[in-house]
């Protein structure tokens, strides 16, 4: 019933129910000045998170030597991808001239430690928890270098960390937690890839597998963790810490843009396209970017046609009270990282007036984009992550976006625009899986 009512009123929902690719333009979008004072999180929270990551840098550098070049900060390159831009131009016949702006790839696909965007939120939350335990138990005093924490793995082994995951969050939480010394249990949904489970087990992480989807894995993990006073649960559906860990990305990006002499202002709009699962990663990054660039940045999410939970949550205004199955969808998708049927309540609330729109993409295109990126730039990212390209393509394609550009008074500025496709995972995918993905061709239905 829910679905019928909305299907008639909202064209994007009609498209969703008919499994057509679409874009939903956020009609509740507001200028950021009006929104920010009403949000449950503030700029100060991001600053605090950013400082926390800096405090931990000596520890990270010591335990993960791969981060040495960046002084223990976990950060990824921002790369201009002209070859891919050209390829995308050939792929879509109806490109508009504003696709001529700069196209960059933000390579969180290659973040140290976890090889996905989850290295931001997941690691941040575990470090924050560790900091709290360390001070509470007097392992450290104020002013100590956090390097010292590397000596306490035995202490931390008395404590457990648990998390529900479709794969990448489990990898991120599992790897950092095991390194610190915690006992770790990752509750994996049916969508999780085998190699992710094996990699975790090789690090001593306990992996529990579930028949059900992401929501079921999270619920099981939460319940088990709540029964154990020594266990801490990373709650992807509600966690403010995860969200803030992601938001720090924006400060780092601001620096990278300035080093590359890319202006973001009234004459130079910035468009950002991010794949969306439960919403934490794209929501957190968007929150950070809006805090810095206000209305000069335009943030879009991309979801699979079979699993657009955030689109449904925001377009209906019902947030976490709706799931994709309510609209006749299976939730099954090749985009394992985005296979989440119900949006996060925190993120739905935070993004209600902030995200500019949400695109959907069919699974077959993920592999097409993956091949195009490999062939044009010799960069490999995982299929889920490739969803982001659909945002850039869709911007030049949908009449609703043309309208958006006009209403935002950007029509004459699109040649100065910068587009960032946010690559969210890929570095840890084993060679043989990469090969298989690159050979996968799905029907375009
Ligand atoms: C988790 C993930 C996302 C989306 O993050 P959410 O916080 O679930 O919205 C996107 N891409 C990849 C590869 C991921 O693993």
Short mmCIF file of C-alpha atoms and ligand atoms in Angstrom, two decimals:
data_model
loop_
_atom_site.label_atom_id
_atom_site.label_comp_id
_atom_site.label_asym_id
_atom_site.label_seq_id
_atom_site.Cartn_x
_atom_site.Cartn_y
_atom_site.Cartn_z
CA UNK A 1 0.00 0.00 0.00
CA UNK A 2 2.79 2.32 0.98
CA UNK A 3 4.33 1.69 -2.37
CA UNK A 4 1.22 2.23 -4.50
CA UNK A 5 0.54 5.62 -3.05
CA UNK A 6 4.08 6.87 -3.61
CA UNK A 7 4.39 5.28 -7.01
CA UNK A 8 1.63 7.48 -8.36
CA UNK A 9 2.97 10.69 -6.87
CA UNK A 10 6.72 10.38 -7.36
CA UNK A 11 8.02 9.50 -10.84
CA UNK A 12 11.38 8.27 -9.52
CA UNK A 13 9.57 5.72 -7.33
CA UNK A 14 7.58 4.54 -10.31
CA UNK A 15 10.89 4.02 -12.12
CA UNK A 16 12.35 2.21 -9.13
CA UNK A 17 9.42 -0.19 -8.97
CA UNK A 18 9.72 -0.90 -12.68
CA UNK A 19 13.47 -1.47 -12.32
CA UNK A 20 14.27 1.44 -14.63
CA UNK A 21 17.38 3.48 -14.01
CA UNK A 22 16.43 6.89 -12.75
CA UNK A 23 17.39 9.95 -10.79
CA UNK A 24 15.46 11.28 -7.84
CA UNK A 25 15.93 14.96 -7.39
CA UNK A 26 15.67 16.01 -3.75
CA UNK A 27 12.71 18.37 -3.61
CA UNK A 28 13.39 19.00 0.08
CA UNK A 29 16.86 20.36 -0.70
CA UNK A 30 17.60 23.62 1.12
CA UNK A 31 20.42 26.09 1.10
CA UNK A 32 22.98 24.81 3.62
CA UNK A 33 22.90 27.97 5.73
CA UNK A 34 19.32 27.17 6.64
CA UNK A 35 19.94 23.52 7.40
CA UNK A 36 23.14 23.36 9.36
CA UNK A 37 21.92 24.69 12.70
CA UNK A 38 19.22 22.03 12.80
CA UNK A 39 21.49 19.05 12.21
CA UNK A 40 22.30 16.71 15.11
CA UNK A 41 26.04 17.01 14.35
CA UNK A 42 28.19 20.11 13.90
CA UNK A 43 31.39 21.26 12.27
CA UNK A 44 33.03 21.03 15.68
CA UNK A 45 32.38 17.29 15.74
CA UNK A 46 34.30 16.92 12.48
CA UNK A 47 37.20 18.99 13.80
CA UNK A 48 37.36 16.80 16.88
CA UNK A 49 37.37 13.64 14.77
CA UNK A 50 40.10 15.08 12.59
CA UNK A 51 42.24 15.88 15.64
CA UNK A 52 41.71 12.38 16.99
CA UNK A 53 43.04 10.87 13.76
CA UNK A 54 46.09 13.12 14.08
CA UNK A 55 46.70 11.96 17.64
CA UNK A 56 46.66 8.37 16.44
CA UNK A 57 48.99 9.01 13.48
CA UNK A 58 52.17 7.88 15.30
CA UNK A 59 50.45 4.64 16.29
CA UNK A 60 49.12 4.02 12.78
CA UNK A 61 52.52 4.74 11.29
CA UNK A 62 54.16 2.29 13.66
CA UNK A 63 51.68 -0.56 13.15
CA UNK A 64 51.03 -0.04 9.44
CA UNK A 65 54.33 0.96 7.81
CA UNK A 66 52.52 1.43 4.49
CA UNK A 67 51.23 4.74 5.93
CA UNK A 68 54.72 6.10 6.61
CA UNK A 69 54.87 8.33 3.56
CA UNK A 70 51.78 10.13 4.83
CA UNK A 71 52.94 10.35 8.42
CA UNK A 72 50.41 7.82 9.68
CA UNK A 73 47.40 9.50 8.10
CA UNK A 74 45.14 7.20 6.10
CA UNK A 75 44.55 9.13 2.90
CA UNK A 76 44.04 8.45 -0.81
CA UNK A 77 45.04 10.20 -4.03
CA UNK A 78 42.80 12.54 -5.99
CA UNK A 79 43.51 11.75 -9.63
CA UNK A 80 42.47 13.53 -12.79
CA UNK A 81 41.10 10.94 -15.22
CA UNK A 82 40.97 12.47 -18.69
CA UNK A 83 41.24 9.13 -20.46
CA UNK A 84 38.18 7.83 -18.63
CA UNK A 85 36.33 11.06 -19.30
CA UNK A 86 36.86 10.57 -23.00
CA UNK A 87 35.69 6.96 -22.79
CA UNK A 88 32.55 7.97 -20.92
CA UNK A 89 31.85 10.54 -23.61
CA UNK A 90 31.85 7.76 -26.21
CA UNK A 91 29.76 5.49 -24.00
CA UNK A 92 26.85 7.91 -23.77
CA UNK A 93 25.75 9.48 -27.00
CA UNK A 94 23.75 12.31 -25.52
CA UNK A 95 26.41 13.96 -23.39
CA UNK A 96 25.91 17.61 -22.78
CA UNK A 97 28.63 20.18 -22.94
CA UNK A 98 28.98 20.55 -19.18
CA UNK A 99 30.53 17.15 -19.02
CA UNK A 100 33.54 19.01 -20.37
CA UNK A 101 34.49 20.15 -16.84
CA UNK A 102 37.31 18.45 -14.93
CA UNK A 103 36.80 14.82 -13.96
CA UNK A 104 38.65 13.41 -10.96
CA UNK A 105 38.69 10.06 -9.21
CA UNK A 106 38.94 10.16 -5.42
CA UNK A 107 40.73 6.90 -4.81
CA UNK A 108 39.41 5.68 -1.47
CA UNK A 109 39.47 2.38 -3.30
CA UNK A 110 43.18 2.45 -2.49
CA UNK A 111 43.14 3.64 1.11
CA UNK A 112 45.79 2.03 3.29
CA UNK A 113 44.93 -0.80 5.69
CA UNK A 114 41.44 -1.69 4.44
CA UNK A 115 41.41 -0.83 0.71
CA UNK A 116 38.01 0.84 0.87
CA UNK A 117 36.20 3.92 2.11
CA UNK A 118 35.51 1.91 5.29
CA UNK A 119 39.11 2.62 6.29
CA UNK A 120 37.81 6.06 7.25
CA UNK A 121 34.74 5.39 9.36
CA UNK A 122 35.54 1.93 10.63
CA UNK A 123 39.06 2.62 11.77
CA UNK A 124 38.05 5.92 13.30
CA UNK A 125 35.40 4.32 15.49
CA UNK A 126 37.75 1.60 16.74
CA UNK A 127 40.46 4.14 17.54
CA UNK A 128 38.02 6.29 19.46
CA UNK A 129 36.86 3.29 21.50
CA UNK A 130 40.48 2.33 22.12
CA UNK A 131 41.37 5.82 23.28
CA UNK A 132 38.52 5.72 25.79
CA UNK A 133 39.56 2.33 27.14
CA UNK A 134 43.20 3.39 27.33
CA UNK A 135 42.52 6.50 29.43
CA UNK A 136 39.93 4.82 31.59
CA UNK A 137 42.36 2.06 32.45
CA UNK A 138 45.32 4.43 32.82
CA UNK A 139 47.36 2.84 30.06
CA UNK A 140 48.19 6.34 28.94
CA UNK A 141 48.43 9.81 30.38
CA UNK A 142 47.57 13.00 28.60
CA UNK A 143 50.51 14.05 26.49
CA UNK A 144 51.81 10.51 25.83
CA UNK A 145 52.53 9.51 22.26
CA UNK A 146 49.88 7.09 21.04
CA UNK A 147 52.66 4.88 19.72
CA UNK A 148 52.62 3.46 23.22
CA UNK A 149 49.32 1.72 22.53
CA UNK A 150 51.17 -0.87 20.48
CA UNK A 151 52.46 -2.33 23.77
CA UNK A 152 49.03 -3.21 25.15
CA UNK A 153 47.67 -5.89 22.85
CA UNK A 154 47.37 -8.30 25.77
CA UNK A 155 45.23 -5.83 27.68
CA UNK A 156 42.93 -5.31 24.68
CA UNK A 157 42.59 -9.06 24.11
CA UNK A 158 40.17 -9.16 27.08
CA UNK A 159 37.77 -7.03 25.06
CA UNK A 160 35.71 -7.91 22.00
CA UNK A 161 34.63 -5.92 18.99
CA UNK A 162 31.66 -7.06 16.91
CA UNK A 163 30.18 -5.72 13.69
CA UNK A 164 27.65 -6.67 11.01
CA UNK A 165 28.84 -6.24 7.45
CA UNK A 166 28.34 -6.92 3.75
CA UNK A 167 32.13 -7.24 3.56
CA UNK A 168 34.18 -4.07 3.53
CA UNK A 169 33.17 -2.74 6.93
CA UNK A 170 34.07 -6.13 8.37
CA UNK A 171 37.47 -5.95 6.67
CA UNK A 172 38.19 -2.51 8.02
CA UNK A 173 37.02 -3.19 11.57
CA UNK A 174 38.54 -6.66 11.56
CA UNK A 175 42.00 -5.61 10.41
CA UNK A 176 42.42 -2.63 12.74
CA UNK A 177 40.87 -4.38 15.76
CA UNK A 178 42.97 -7.51 15.36
CA UNK A 179 46.08 -5.35 15.12
CA UNK A 180 45.26 -3.54 18.35
CA UNK A 181 44.72 -6.90 20.01
CA UNK A 182 40.96 -7.21 20.38
CA UNK A 183 39.01 -10.39 19.93
CA UNK A 184 36.92 -9.66 16.81
CA UNK A 185 33.69 -11.16 15.54
CA UNK A 186 32.37 -10.11 12.13
CA UNK A 187 28.78 -11.02 11.27
CA UNK A 188 28.63 -11.35 7.50
CA UNK A 189 25.49 -11.13 5.38
CA UNK A 190 24.84 -13.57 2.54
CA UNK A 191 26.12 -10.98 0.04
CA UNK A 192 29.64 -10.97 1.44
CA UNK A 193 32.30 -12.26 -0.92
CA UNK A 194 34.21 -15.40 0.02
CA UNK A 195 37.64 -13.80 -0.29
CA UNK A 196 36.69 -11.14 2.25
CA UNK A 197 35.78 -13.83 4.77
CA UNK A 198 38.98 -15.73 4.09
CA UNK A 199 41.16 -12.65 4.42
CA UNK A 200 39.59 -11.91 7.80
CA UNK A 201 40.00 -15.44 9.06
CA UNK A 202 43.66 -15.31 8.09
CA UNK A 203 44.00 -12.38 10.53
CA UNK A 204 42.47 -14.34 13.38
CA UNK A 205 39.04 -12.75 13.08
CA UNK A 206 35.97 -14.89 13.84
CA UNK A 207 33.62 -14.69 10.88
CA UNK A 208 29.99 -15.74 11.34
CA UNK A 209 27.92 -16.20 8.22
CA UNK A 210 24.21 -15.54 7.87
CA UNK A 211 21.66 -16.61 5.29
CA UNK A 212 19.90 -13.29 5.48
CA UNK A 213 20.71 -9.80 4.29
CA UNK A 214 22.69 -7.04 5.90
CA UNK A 215 19.95 -6.03 8.31
CA UNK A 216 19.76 -9.59 9.65
CA UNK A 217 23.55 -9.81 10.13
CA UNK A 218 23.58 -6.50 11.98
CA UNK A 219 20.69 -7.54 14.22
CA UNK A 220 22.38 -10.84 15.12
CA UNK A 221 25.68 -9.12 15.88
CA UNK A 222 24.07 -6.41 17.96
CA UNK A 223 22.21 -8.96 20.04
CA UNK A 224 25.26 -11.11 20.77
CA UNK A 225 27.39 -8.11 21.59
CA UNK A 226 24.80 -6.62 23.93
CA UNK A 227 24.84 -9.82 25.98
CA UNK A 228 28.57 -9.46 26.65
CA UNK A 229 29.74 -6.58 28.88
CA UNK A 230 33.26 -6.85 27.45
CA UNK A 231 32.03 -6.48 23.89
CA UNK A 232 31.64 -3.31 21.85
CA UNK A 233 29.33 -3.24 18.84
CA UNK A 234 30.02 -1.06 15.81
CA UNK A 235 26.52 -0.15 14.71
CA UNK A 236 26.54 0.90 11.07
CA UNK A 237 22.84 1.75 11.20
CA UNK A 238 23.17 4.30 13.99
CA UNK A 239 26.78 5.18 14.66
CA UNK A 240 27.73 8.85 14.83
CA UNK A 241 31.38 7.90 15.15
CA UNK A 242 31.47 6.02 11.87
CA UNK A 243 29.73 8.95 10.24
CA UNK A 244 32.23 11.46 11.62
CA UNK A 245 35.17 9.29 10.60
CA UNK A 246 33.93 9.52 7.02
CA UNK A 247 33.36 13.26 7.25
CA UNK A 248 37.05 13.96 7.90
CA UNK A 249 37.62 13.07 4.23
CA UNK A 250 36.35 16.51 3.30
CA UNK A 251 39.16 18.42 5.04
CA UNK A 252 41.71 16.24 3.37
CA UNK A 253 40.06 16.72 -0.02
CA UNK A 254 40.01 20.46 0.44
CA UNK A 255 43.80 20.41 0.76
CA UNK A 256 44.22 18.18 -2.27
CA UNK A 257 42.04 20.45 -4.38
CA UNK A 258 44.03 23.46 -3.36
CA UNK A 259 47.36 21.73 -4.12
CA UNK A 260 46.03 20.86 -7.57
CA UNK A 261 44.81 24.45 -7.96
CA UNK A 262 41.20 23.49 -8.38
CA UNK A 263 38.90 26.31 -7.34
CA UNK A 264 35.54 25.68 -5.70
CA UNK A 265 33.37 28.80 -5.53
CA UNK A 266 30.38 30.45 -7.13
CA UNK A 267 31.97 30.37 -10.56
CA UNK A 268 33.47 26.89 -10.12
CA UNK A 269 30.90 24.41 -8.83
CA UNK A 270 31.94 21.04 -7.45
CA UNK A 271 29.90 17.90 -8.16
CA UNK A 272 30.51 14.76 -6.14
CA UNK A 273 29.10 11.28 -6.84
CA UNK A 274 29.29 8.61 -4.14
CA UNK A 275 27.98 5.01 -4.03
CA UNK A 276 25.49 4.49 -1.21
CA UNK A 277 24.69 1.43 0.92
CA UNK A 278 23.30 2.12 4.38
CA UNK A 279 24.38 5.74 3.89
CA UNK A 280 27.17 6.30 6.41
CA UNK A 281 30.04 6.74 3.99
CA UNK A 282 28.33 8.97 1.40
CA UNK A 283 26.42 10.82 4.13
CA UNK A 284 29.49 11.50 6.24
CA UNK A 285 31.56 12.66 3.27
CA UNK A 286 28.71 14.90 2.11
CA UNK A 287 28.30 16.39 5.58
CA UNK A 288 32.00 17.24 5.63
CA UNK A 289 31.96 18.73 2.14
CA UNK A 290 28.87 20.87 2.78
CA UNK A 291 30.47 22.18 5.97
CA UNK A 292 33.43 23.42 3.96
CA UNK A 293 31.98 24.37 0.59
CA UNK A 294 28.33 25.06 1.44
CA UNK A 295 26.16 25.40 -1.65
CA UNK A 296 29.15 25.40 -4.00
CA UNK A 297 29.28 21.62 -3.67
CA UNK A 298 26.52 19.42 -5.09
CA UNK A 299 26.46 15.91 -3.67
CA UNK A 300 24.76 12.96 -5.31
CA UNK A 301 24.50 9.33 -4.24
CA UNK A 302 24.26 6.30 -6.50
CA UNK A 303 22.46 3.05 -5.66
CA UNK A 304 21.76 -0.22 -7.53
CA UNK A 305 18.34 -0.45 -9.24
CA UNK A 306 17.53 -3.49 -7.08
CA UNK A 307 18.56 -1.85 -3.83
CA UNK A 308 17.97 1.92 -3.69
CA UNK A 309 17.16 2.12 0.03
CA UNK A 310 18.22 5.72 0.59
CA UNK A 311 16.31 6.92 -2.45
CA UNK A 312 13.16 5.25 -1.12
CA UNK A 313 13.73 6.47 2.43
CA UNK A 314 14.24 10.08 1.42
CA UNK A 315 11.75 10.29 -1.46
CA UNK A 316 8.93 8.92 0.70
CA UNK A 317 10.07 10.91 3.72
CA UNK A 318 9.85 7.71 5.75
CA UNK A 319 13.56 7.07 6.22
CA UNK A 320 14.31 3.78 7.97
CA UNK A 321 10.62 2.89 8.10
CA UNK A 322 10.75 1.66 4.52
CA UNK A 323 12.85 -1.04 2.90
CA UNK A 324 13.35 -2.02 -0.72
CA UNK A 325 11.20 -5.14 -0.35
CA UNK A 326 8.21 -2.88 0.43
CA UNK A 327 8.52 -1.74 -3.18
CA UNK A 328 8.71 -5.17 -4.72
CA UNK A 329 12.49 -5.27 -5.10
CA UNK A 330 14.68 -8.23 -4.17
CA UNK A 331 17.63 -6.25 -2.85
CA UNK A 332 19.90 -8.65 -4.75
CA UNK A 333 22.72 -6.94 -6.57
CA UNK A 334 26.24 -7.57 -7.83
CA UNK A 335 27.19 -4.44 -5.89
CA UNK A 336 27.84 -6.33 -2.65
CA UNK A 337 29.00 -3.18 -0.86
CA UNK A 338 25.66 -1.50 -1.58
CA UNK A 339 23.40 -4.44 -0.78
CA UNK A 340 21.55 -2.77 2.07
CA UNK A 341 17.75 -2.80 2.03
CA UNK A 342 17.00 -0.17 4.66
CA UNK A 343 18.67 3.22 5.11
CA UNK A 344 20.33 4.43 8.31
CA UNK A 345 18.01 6.63 10.39
CA UNK A 346 20.89 8.94 11.32
CA UNK A 347 21.90 9.45 7.72
CA UNK A 348 18.33 9.85 6.44
CA UNK A 349 17.91 12.62 8.99
CA UNK A 350 21.24 14.29 8.21
CA UNK A 351 20.76 14.18 4.43
CA UNK A 352 17.06 15.06 4.20
CA UNK A 353 17.70 18.64 3.03
CA UNK A 354 21.33 18.24 2.01
CA UNK A 355 21.88 15.62 -0.69
CA UNK A 356 21.00 17.00 -4.12
CA UNK A 357 19.73 13.76 -5.61
CA UNK A 358 20.16 10.01 -5.96
CA UNK A 359 20.83 8.06 -9.14
CA UNK A 360 20.21 4.37 -9.67
CA UNK A 361 22.32 2.11 -11.86
CA UNK A 362 21.88 -1.35 -13.32
CA UNK A 363 24.38 -4.03 -12.37
CA UNK A 364 25.63 -4.63 -15.91
CA UNK A 365 27.00 -1.10 -16.10
CA UNK A 366 29.22 -1.60 -13.07
CA UNK A 367 31.31 -4.05 -15.08
CA UNK A 368 31.29 -1.78 -18.14
CA UNK A 369 32.61 1.13 -16.07
CA UNK A 370 35.13 -1.15 -14.41
CA UNK A 371 36.56 -2.23 -17.78
CA UNK A 372 36.57 1.33 -19.09
CA UNK A 373 38.55 2.56 -16.09
CA UNK A 374 41.01 -0.30 -16.32
CA UNK A 375 41.55 0.23 -20.04
CA UNK A 376 41.79 4.01 -19.97
CA UNK A 377 43.63 4.66 -16.68
CA UNK A 378 44.94 1.26 -15.64
CA UNK A 379 43.11 1.62 -12.33
CA UNK A 380 41.10 -1.23 -10.84
CA UNK A 381 38.21 -0.57 -8.48
CA UNK A 382 35.55 -3.04 -7.38
CA UNK A 383 32.12 -3.24 -9.06
CA UNK A 384 30.19 -1.57 -6.17
CA UNK A 385 32.53 1.33 -6.37
CA UNK A 386 31.96 1.77 -10.11
CA UNK A 387 28.38 2.86 -9.39
CA UNK A 388 29.72 6.37 -8.83
CA UNK A 389 30.38 6.86 -12.56
CA UNK A 390 26.66 6.70 -13.19
CA UNK A 391 26.29 9.99 -11.32
CA UNK A 392 28.63 11.82 -13.65
CA UNK A 393 27.01 10.29 -16.72
CA UNK A 394 23.50 10.88 -15.40
CA UNK A 395 24.20 14.52 -14.70
CA UNK A 396 24.57 15.12 -18.42
CA UNK A 397 21.67 12.89 -19.31
CA UNK A 398 18.52 13.35 -17.24
CA UNK A 399 16.16 16.28 -17.91
CA UNK A 400 15.68 16.61 -14.14
CA UNK A 401 19.36 17.36 -13.79
CA UNK A 402 19.20 19.93 -16.56
CA UNK A 403 16.47 21.56 -14.53
CA UNK A 404 18.62 21.36 -11.39
CA UNK A 405 21.51 23.04 -13.16
CA UNK A 406 19.25 25.84 -14.38
CA UNK A 407 17.64 26.42 -11.02
CA UNK A 408 21.01 26.51 -9.29
CA UNK A 409 22.08 29.10 -11.91
CA UNK A 410 24.92 26.90 -13.08
CA UNK A 411 24.17 26.56 -16.80
CA UNK A 412 26.90 29.02 -17.81
CA UNK A 413 29.39 27.67 -15.28
CA UNK A 414 29.45 24.01 -16.10
CA UNK A 415 32.57 24.30 -18.21
CA UNK A 416 34.38 25.43 -15.05
CA UNK A 417 32.91 22.64 -12.99
CA UNK A 418 34.85 19.91 -11.23
CA UNK A 419 33.31 16.45 -10.97
CA UNK A 420 34.58 13.94 -8.46
CA UNK A 421 33.69 10.29 -8.79
CA UNK A 422 34.27 8.72 -5.38
CA UNK A 423 35.87 5.30 -5.75
CA UNK A 424 35.02 3.41 -2.59
CA UNK A 425 36.79 0.06 -2.78
CA UNK A 426 39.08 -2.23 -4.72
CA UNK A 427 42.68 -2.44 -3.59
CA UNK A 428 42.36 -5.69 -1.65
CA UNK A 429 40.40 -7.62 -4.29
CA UNK A 430 42.51 -10.68 -5.16
CA UNK A 431 43.96 -10.92 -8.65
CA UNK A 432 41.73 -13.83 -9.71
CA UNK A 433 38.55 -12.00 -8.67
CA UNK A 434 39.65 -8.91 -10.55
CA UNK A 435 40.14 -11.06 -13.62
CA UNK A 436 36.70 -12.58 -13.23
CA UNK A 437 35.04 -9.16 -12.80
CA UNK A 438 36.80 -7.79 -15.85
CA UNK A 439 35.36 -10.65 -17.87
CA UNK A 440 31.83 -10.39 -16.53
CA UNK A 441 29.23 -9.25 -19.05
CA UNK A 442 25.65 -9.05 -17.87
CA UNK A 443 22.54 -8.49 -20.02
CA UNK A 444 21.49 -4.84 -20.03
CA UNK A 445 17.97 -5.50 -18.76
C1 LIG B 1 30.23 0.33 2.26
C2 LIG B 1 30.49 0.71 0.87
C3 LIG B 1 29.84 1.79 0.27
C4 LIG B 1 28.75 2.60 0.91
O1 LIG B 1 28.89 2.94 2.26
P1 LIG B 1 27.61 2.94 3.21
O2 LIG B 1 28.12 3.54 4.46
O3 LIG B 1 27.16 1.53 3.38
O4 LIG B 1 26.57 3.76 2.53
C5 LIG B 1 30.17 2.07 -1.03
N1 LIG B 1 31.08 1.35 -1.71
C6 LIG B 1 31.74 0.32 -1.16
C7 LIG B 1 32.73 -0.42 -1.97
C8 LIG B 1 31.45 -0.04 0.15
O5 LIG B 1 32.09 -1.08 0.68
#
